[in-house]
PDB file of C-alpha atoms in Angstrom:
ATOM      1  CA  MET D   1      51.873 185.561  72.154  1.00 81.00           C
ATOM      2  CA  SER D   2      53.908 188.454  70.811  1.00 84.00           C
ATOM      3  CA  SER D   3      51.128 189.497  68.414  1.00 86.00           C
ATOM      4  CA  ILE D   4      48.630 189.461  71.288  1.00 85.00           C
ATOM      5  CA  GLU D   5      50.914 191.638  73.389  1.00 87.00           C
ATOM      6  CA  ASP D   6      51.370 194.077  70.486  1.00 89.00           C
ATOM      7  CA  THR D   7      47.601 194.351  70.119  1.00 85.00           C
ATOM      8  CA  LEU D   8      47.079 194.925  73.839  1.00 86.00           C
ATOM      9  CA  GLU D   9      49.845 197.530  73.846  1.00 88.00           C
ATOM     10  CA  ARG D  10      48.199 199.451  70.996  1.00 88.00           C
ATOM     11  CA  GLN D  11      44.931 199.296  72.938  1.00 86.00           C
ATOM     12  CA  ARG D  12      46.794 200.496  76.039  1.00 87.00           C
ATOM     13  CA  LYS D  13      45.719 197.470  78.018  1.00 87.00           C
ATOM     14  CA  LEU D  14      49.181 196.311  79.062  1.00 90.00           C
ATOM     15  CA  PRO D  15      50.259 197.299  82.585  1.00 88.00           C
ATOM     16  CA  SER D  16      53.155 199.709  83.038  1.00 87.00           C
ATOM     17  CA  TYR D  17      55.381 196.862  84.221  1.00 88.00           C
ATOM     18  CA  TYR D  18      55.004 193.695  82.146  1.00 89.00           C
ATOM     19  CA  ARG D  19      57.720 191.095  81.629  1.00 90.00           C
ATOM     20  CA  ARG D  20      57.316 187.683  80.008  1.00 88.00           C
ATOM     21  CA  TYR D  21      59.700 184.748  79.621  1.00 88.00           C
ATOM     22  CA  VAL D  22      58.184 182.017  77.397  1.00 85.00           C
ATOM     23  CA  ASP D  23      54.898 181.363  79.206  1.00 83.00           C
ATOM     24  CA  ASP D  24      55.686 182.967  82.586  1.00 89.00           C
ATOM     25  CA  THR D  25      54.655 186.574  83.037  1.00 90.00           C
ATOM     26  CA  LEU D  26      55.438 189.044  85.801  1.00 91.00           C
ATOM     27  CA  THR D  27      53.376 192.203  86.283  1.00 90.00           C
ATOM     28  CA  VAL D  28      52.976 194.867  88.943  1.00 89.00           C
ATOM     29  CA  MET D  29      49.380 195.787  89.767  1.00 89.00           C
ATOM     30  CA  PRO D  30      47.908 198.347  92.182  1.00 89.00           C
ATOM     31  CA  ASP D  31      45.392 195.863  93.621  1.00 90.00           C
ATOM     32  CA  LEU D  32      43.906 192.391  93.207  1.00 92.00           C
ATOM     33  CA  ALA D  33      40.862 193.618  91.281  1.00 93.00           C
ATOM     34  CA  THR D  34      43.049 195.212  88.587  1.00 92.00           C
ATOM     35  CA  ALA D  35      45.116 192.014  88.348  1.00 92.00           C
ATOM     36  CA  THR D  36      41.973 189.900  87.916  1.00 93.00           C
ATOM     37  CA  THR D  37      40.699 192.210  85.165  1.00 92.00           C
ATOM     38  CA  PHE D  38      43.993 191.962  83.278  1.00 91.00           C
ATOM     39  CA  LEU D  39      43.980 188.169  83.629  1.00 91.00           C
ATOM     40  CA  HIS D  40      40.543 188.107  82.007  1.00 92.00           C
ATOM     41  CA  THR D  41      41.826 190.398  79.233  1.00 90.00           C
ATOM     42  CA  LEU D  42      44.704 188.027  78.471  1.00 88.00           C
ATOM     43  CA  ASN D  43      42.546 184.914  78.429  1.00 88.00           C
ATOM     44  CA  SER D  44      39.983 186.626  76.187  1.00 88.00           C
ATOM     45  CA  ALA D  45      42.594 187.638  73.587  1.00 85.00           C
ATOM     46  CA  HIS D  46      42.737 184.178  71.982  1.00 85.00           C
ATOM     47  CA  THR D  47      40.970 180.870  72.443  1.00 85.00           C
ATOM     48  CA  SER D  48      44.258 178.970  72.839  1.00 84.00           C
ATOM     49  CA  VAL D  49      45.532 181.263  75.600  1.00 83.00           C
ATOM     50  CA  LYS D  50      44.821 180.185  79.152  1.00 88.00           C
ATOM     51  CA  PHE D  51      46.717 181.928  81.941  1.00 88.00           C
ATOM     52  CA  THR D  52      46.470 181.334  85.670  1.00 90.00           C
ATOM     53  CA  MET D  53      47.439 183.872  88.298  1.00 91.00           C
ATOM     54  CA  GLU D  54      49.601 183.707  91.379  1.00 92.00           C
ATOM     55  CA  VAL D  55      49.746 186.674  93.733  1.00 91.00           C
ATOM     56  CA  GLU D  56      52.282 187.467  96.429  1.00 92.00           C
ATOM     57  CA  LYS D  57      51.825 185.942  99.860  1.00 92.00           C
ATOM     58  CA  ASN D  58      53.465 187.475 102.900  1.00 92.00           C
ATOM     59  CA  SER D  59      55.172 189.905 100.506  1.00 91.00           C
ATOM     60  CA  LYS D  60      56.810 186.989  98.630  1.00 93.00           C
ATOM     61  CA  LEU D  61      56.328 185.793  95.065  1.00 93.00           C
ATOM     62  CA  PRO D  62      58.262 183.020  93.245  1.00 93.00           C
ATOM     63  CA  PHE D  63      59.176 183.631  89.605  1.00 92.00           C
ATOM     64  CA  LEU D  64      61.508 181.537  87.424  1.00 91.00           C
ATOM     65  CA  GLY D  65      63.508 180.058  90.293  1.00 92.00           C
ATOM     66  CA  THR D  66      63.725 183.438  91.995  1.00 94.00           C
ATOM     67  CA  GLU D  67      61.806 184.576  95.044  1.00 95.00           C
ATOM     68  CA  LEU D  68      60.778 188.232  94.926  1.00 94.00           C
ATOM     69  CA  LEU D  69      60.594 189.968  98.288  1.00 94.00           C
ATOM     70  CA  ASN D  70      58.388 193.037  98.361  1.00 91.00           C
ATOM     71  CA  HIS D  71      60.053 195.571 100.645  1.00 90.00           C
ATOM     72  CA  ALA D  72      58.370 198.640  99.188  1.00 85.00           C
ATOM     73  CA  PRO D  73      59.606 200.754  97.588  1.00 86.00           C
ATOM     74  CA  ARG D  74      62.341 198.242  96.707  1.00 89.00           C
ATOM     75  CA  ILE D  75      62.194 194.595  95.664  1.00 91.00           C
ATOM     76  CA  GLU D  76      64.831 192.098  96.774  1.00 95.00           C
ATOM     77  CA  THR D  77      65.547 188.725  95.193  1.00 96.00           C
ATOM     78  CA  LYS D  78      66.956 185.423  96.341  1.00 96.00           C
ATOM     79  CA  VAL D  79      66.994 181.776  95.238  1.00 96.00           C
ATOM     80  CA  TYR D  80      63.581 180.133  95.401  1.00 95.00           C
ATOM     81  CA  VAL D  81      63.479 176.577  96.724  1.00 94.00           C
ATOM     82  CA  LYS D  82      60.225 174.705  96.180  1.00 93.00           C
ATOM     83  CA  PRO D  83      58.681 173.019  99.226  1.00 92.00           C
ATOM     84  CA  THR D  84      58.871 169.727  97.306  1.00 93.00           C
ATOM     85  CA  ASN D  85      62.603 170.111  96.621  1.00 92.00           C
ATOM     86  CA  THR D  86      64.500 167.017  97.797  1.00 91.00           C
ATOM     87  CA  GLY D  87      68.021 168.298  97.130  1.00 90.00           C
ATOM     88  CA  LEU D  88      68.661 165.427  94.741  1.00 93.00           C
ATOM     89  CA  LEU D  89      71.793 166.296  92.771  1.00 95.00           C
ATOM     90  CA  LEU D  90      74.883 164.446  91.560  1.00 95.00           C
ATOM     91  CA  HIS D  91      76.132 162.244  94.415  1.00 96.00           C
ATOM     92  CA  TYR D  92      79.824 162.450  95.186  1.00 96.00           C
ATOM     93  CA  GLN D  93      80.183 158.657  95.100  1.00 94.00           C
ATOM     94  CA  SER D  94      78.740 158.495  91.596  1.00 94.00           C
ATOM     95  CA  HIS D  95      81.015 157.042  88.927  1.00 93.00           C
ATOM     96  CA  VAL D  96      81.512 160.400  87.257  1.00 92.00           C
ATOM     97  CA  ASP D  97      84.669 162.369  86.648  1.00 93.00           C
ATOM     98  CA  ASN D  98      85.429 164.691  89.563  1.00 93.00           C
ATOM     99  CA  ARG D  99      85.520 167.725  87.307  1.00 93.00           C
ATOM    100  CA  TYR D 100      81.748 167.408  86.803  1.00 95.00           C
ATOM    101  CA  LYS D 101      81.247 167.363  90.574  1.00 95.00           C
ATOM    102  CA  ARG D 102      83.352 170.495  90.975  1.00 95.00           C
ATOM    103  CA  SER D 103      81.478 172.102  88.105  1.00 96.00           C
ATOM    104  CA  LEU D 104      78.182 171.377  89.852  1.00 96.00           C
ATOM    105  CA  LEU D 105      79.407 173.211  92.942  1.00 96.00           C
ATOM    106  CA  LYS D 106      80.504 176.202  90.880  1.00 96.00           C
ATOM    107  CA  THR D 107      77.244 176.238  88.924  1.00 96.00           C
ATOM    108  CA  MET D 108      75.099 176.288  92.054  1.00 96.00           C
ATOM    109  CA  LEU D 109      77.244 179.053  93.554  1.00 96.00           C
ATOM    110  CA  ASP D 110      77.069 181.124  90.378  1.00 95.00           C
ATOM    111  CA  ARG D 111      73.280 180.696  90.296  1.00 96.00           C
ATOM    112  CA  ALA D 112      73.012 181.799  93.914  1.00 96.00           C
ATOM    113  CA  HIS D 113      75.197 184.827  93.262  1.00 95.00           C
ATOM    114  CA  ARG D 114      73.228 185.923  90.209  1.00 95.00           C
ATOM    115  CA  LEU D 115      69.820 185.549  91.839  1.00 96.00           C
ATOM    116  CA  SER D 116      70.697 187.121  95.194  1.00 95.00           C
ATOM    117  CA  SER D 117      70.219 190.871  95.437  1.00 95.00           C
ATOM    118  CA  SER D 118      72.386 191.115  98.572  1.00 93.00           C
ATOM    119  CA  TRP D 119      75.347 189.362 100.157  1.00 93.00           C
ATOM    120  CA  ALA D 120      73.084 188.340 103.060  1.00 94.00           C
ATOM    121  CA  HIS D 121      70.790 186.352 100.737  1.00 96.00           C
ATOM    122  CA  PHE D 122      73.823 184.854  99.011  1.00 95.00           C
ATOM    123  CA  SER D 123      75.313 183.823 102.368  1.00 94.00           C
ATOM    124  CA  ASP D 124      72.042 182.138 103.371  1.00 95.00           C
ATOM    125  CA  GLU D 125      72.002 180.186 100.117  1.00 96.00           C
ATOM    126  CA  CYS D 126      75.635 179.121 100.642  1.00 96.00           C
ATOM    127  CA  ASP D 127      74.692 177.752 104.048  1.00 96.00           C
ATOM    128  CA  ARG D 128      71.833 175.805 102.483  1.00 96.00           C
ATOM    129  CA  LEU D 129      74.100 174.437  99.752  1.00 97.00           C
ATOM    130  CA  LYS D 130      76.614 173.258 102.355  1.00 96.00           C
ATOM    131  CA  LYS D 131      73.900 171.123 103.941  1.00 96.00           C
ATOM    132  CA  VAL D 132      72.723 169.828 100.548  1.00 96.00           C
ATOM    133  CA  PHE D 133      76.203 168.765  99.460  1.00 97.00           C
ATOM    134  CA  ALA D 134      76.988 167.328 102.884  1.00 97.00           C
ATOM    135  CA  ARG D 135      74.040 164.939 102.446  1.00 96.00           C
ATOM    136  CA  LEU D 136      75.475 164.049  99.033  1.00 96.00           C
ATOM    137  CA  LYS D 137      78.779 163.070 100.717  1.00 96.00           C
ATOM    138  CA  TYR D 138      80.835 165.908  99.212  1.00 97.00           C
ATOM    139  CA  PRO D 139      83.974 166.514 101.295  1.00 96.00           C
ATOM    140  CA  GLU D 140      83.548 169.559 103.519  1.00 95.00           C
ATOM    141  CA  ARG D 141      87.009 170.768 102.563  1.00 95.00           C
ATOM    142  CA  LEU D 142      86.122 170.670  98.860  1.00 95.00           C
ATOM    143  CA  VAL D 143      82.867 172.589  99.391  1.00 96.00           C
ATOM    144  CA  ASN D 144      84.480 175.275 101.562  1.00 95.00           C
ATOM    145  CA  SER D 145      87.472 175.757  99.258  1.00 95.00           C
ATOM    146  CA  THR D 146      85.180 176.063  96.243  1.00 95.00           C
ATOM    147  CA  ILE D 147      83.090 178.698  98.010  1.00 94.00           C
ATOM    148  CA  ASN D 148      86.196 180.630  99.094  1.00 94.00           C
ATOM    149  CA  THR D 149      87.662 180.550  95.594  1.00 93.00           C
ATOM    150  CA  PHE D 150      84.350 181.702  94.142  1.00 93.00           C
ATOM    151  CA  LEU D 151      84.100 184.580  96.624  1.00 91.00           C
ATOM    152  CA  GLN D 152      87.653 185.706  95.946  1.00 89.00           C
ATOM    153  CA  SER D 153      87.034 185.756  92.196  1.00 88.00           C
ATOM    154  CA  ARG D 154      83.873 187.823  92.632  1.00 83.00           C
ATOM    155  CA  ILE D 155      85.387 190.269  95.099  1.00 77.00           C
ATOM    156  CA  VAL D 156      88.421 190.834  92.912  1.00 70.00           C
ATOM    157  CA  GLY D 157      86.164 191.085  89.873  1.00 58.00           C
ATOM    158  CA  THR D 158      84.150 193.929  91.423  1.00 55.00           C
ATOM    159  CA  GLN D 159      87.211 196.094  91.974  1.00 50.00           C
ATOM    160  CA  PRO D 160      88.124 198.262  89.001  1.00 47.00           C
ATOM    161  CA  THR D 161      91.536 197.485  87.641  1.00 50.00           C
ATOM    162  CA  GLN D 162      93.721 200.036  85.970  1.00 54.00           C
ATOM    163  CA  THR D 163      95.679 198.914  82.991  1.00 53.00           C
ATOM    164  CA  PRO D 164      99.227 200.137  83.360  1.00 56.00           C
ATOM    165  CA  LYS D 165     100.252 202.445  80.593  1.00 58.00           C
ATOM    166  CA  GLU D 166     103.186 201.279  78.585  1.00 59.00           C
ATOM    167  CA  PRO D 167     105.937 203.876  78.547  1.00 60.00           C
ATOM    168  CA  ILE D 168     106.618 205.421  75.196  1.00 57.00           C
ATOM    169  CA  SER D 169     110.107 204.587  74.167  1.00 60.00           C
ATOM    170  CA  ILE D 170     111.970 207.308  72.310  1.00 59.00           C
ATOM    171  CA  VAL D 171     114.714 206.269  69.971  1.00 58.00           C
ATOM    172  CA  ARG D 172     116.936 208.968  68.562  1.00 59.00           C
ATOM    173  CA  VAL D 173     118.874 208.231  65.427  1.00 58.00           C
ATOM    174  CA  VAL D 174     121.157 210.598  63.578  1.00 58.00           C
ATOM    175  CA  ILE D 175     120.918 210.202  59.806  1.00 57.00           C
ATOM    176  CA  PRO D 176     122.940 212.417  57.542  1.00 60.00           C
ATOM    177  CA  PHE D 177     121.422 213.448  54.233  1.00 53.00           C
ATOM    178  CA  LYS D 178     122.493 215.944  51.600  1.00 55.00           C
ATOM    179  CA  ASP D 179     119.295 217.199  50.021  1.00 59.00           C
ATOM    180  CA  GLN D 180     115.486 217.099  50.271  1.00 61.00           C
ATOM    181  CA  GLU D 181     115.266 214.257  47.757  1.00 64.00           C
ATOM    182  CA  SER D 182     117.241 212.051  50.150  1.00 63.00           C
ATOM    183  CA  ALA D 183     114.953 213.046  53.000  1.00 62.00           C
ATOM    184  CA  ASN D 184     111.859 212.138  50.996  1.00 67.00           C
ATOM    185  CA  TYR D 185     113.312 208.748  50.152  1.00 64.00           C
ATOM    186  CA  VAL D 186     114.037 207.928  53.817  1.00 61.00           C
ATOM    187  CA  LYS D 187     110.566 209.116  54.838  1.00 64.00           C
ATOM    188  CA  ARG D 188     108.906 206.797  52.295  1.00 66.00           C
ATOM    189  CA  GLU D 189     110.952 203.844  53.525  1.00 62.00           C
ATOM    190  CA  LEU D 190     109.958 204.472  57.174  1.00 60.00           C
ATOM    191  CA  LYS D 191     106.301 205.220  56.480  1.00 61.00           C
ATOM    192  CA  ASN D 192     105.055 201.783  57.627  1.00 54.00           C
ATOM    193  CA  LEU D 193     107.073 201.636  60.846  1.00 54.00           C
ATOM    194  CA  SER D 194     104.512 203.504  63.005  1.00 52.00           C
ATOM    195  CA  MET D 195     106.956 206.325  63.621  1.00 53.00           C
ATOM    196  CA  LYS D 196     106.688 210.055  63.548  1.00 56.00           C
ATOM    197  CA  THR D 197     109.555 211.239  61.420  1.00 54.00           C
ATOM    198  CA  PRO D 198     110.259 214.963  61.283  1.00 57.00           C
ATOM    199  CA  PHE D 199     112.876 216.061  58.763  1.00 51.00           C
ATOM    200  CA  LEU D 200     114.809 219.273  58.696  1.00 54.00           C
ATOM    201  CA  LYS D 201     116.094 220.595  55.428  1.00 54.00           C
ATOM    202  CA  PRO D 202     119.738 221.713  55.814  1.00 52.00           C
ATOM    203  CA  ARG D 203     120.694 225.261  55.047  1.00 53.00           C
ATOM    204  CA  LYS D 204     123.899 224.124  53.359  1.00 50.00           C
ATOM    205  CA  VAL D 205     124.652 221.001  51.425  1.00 45.00           C
ATOM    206  CA  GLN D 206     127.820 220.390  53.428  1.00 45.00           C
ATOM    207  CA  ARG D 207     125.956 220.291  56.787  1.00 45.00           C
ATOM    208  CA  THR D 208     124.212 217.242  58.256  1.00 41.00           C
ATOM    209  CA  SER D 209     120.920 217.327  60.173  1.00 40.00           C
ATOM    210  CA  ARG D 210     119.836 215.507  63.314  1.00 41.00           C
ATOM    211  CA  VAL D 211     116.548 213.667  63.063  1.00 38.00           C
ATOM    212  CA  ASN D 212     114.535 212.399  66.066  1.00 36.00           C
ATOM    213  CA  PHE D 213     112.426 209.259  65.648  1.00 38.00           C
ATOM    214  CA  ILE D 214     109.597 209.165  68.198  1.00 37.00           C
ATOM    215  CA  SER D 215     107.760 205.897  68.600  1.00 35.00           C
ATOM    216  CA  ALA D 216     103.996 206.285  68.302  1.00 37.00           C
ATOM    217  CA  ASN D 217     103.269 202.990  70.044  1.00 35.00           C
TER     218      ASN D 217
END
């Protein structure tokens, strides 16, 4: 399929918006006639390629478990539930470790959060999930606490956190030395201690010099 798309792109036959995941493709077309022409172009590219087309109805279009809502000029998204969906998931009374049941709740909430373009759509999906899990005999307290914990983690996660700066500790040490050779020796010994080590050469041999060690951490 990739080679076909490359050929169509070189021939400038691909639409301006074209996205494909495995064998599902999403495109934006100005009208139905243009969409039909492109469908014919795809199916004529290779004998083994056979696409069908689904167009939006009532400004809605399902795609990969997501329902696209056409509110021109913007497009909103929410979880798509097939009309044939029975809500059959892991029953709470199943002989399965409880951690898998909690994980199922978290997975469905994470899916709803990722596919919902607004908090309103996410809230609607949470209400639907409450009914689904209630039919599966999940305790209401467990469902509500899981939703609350999930919301708290997402709200906190959206707020930028500032990493506190660690204060630079300054350690001052007085080391007497008699000549520049001694200073060079001390500097070599302290080279790997991540310290800035300034040395002052004394004017007289009899005098000692104060040296400040400033931590670079």
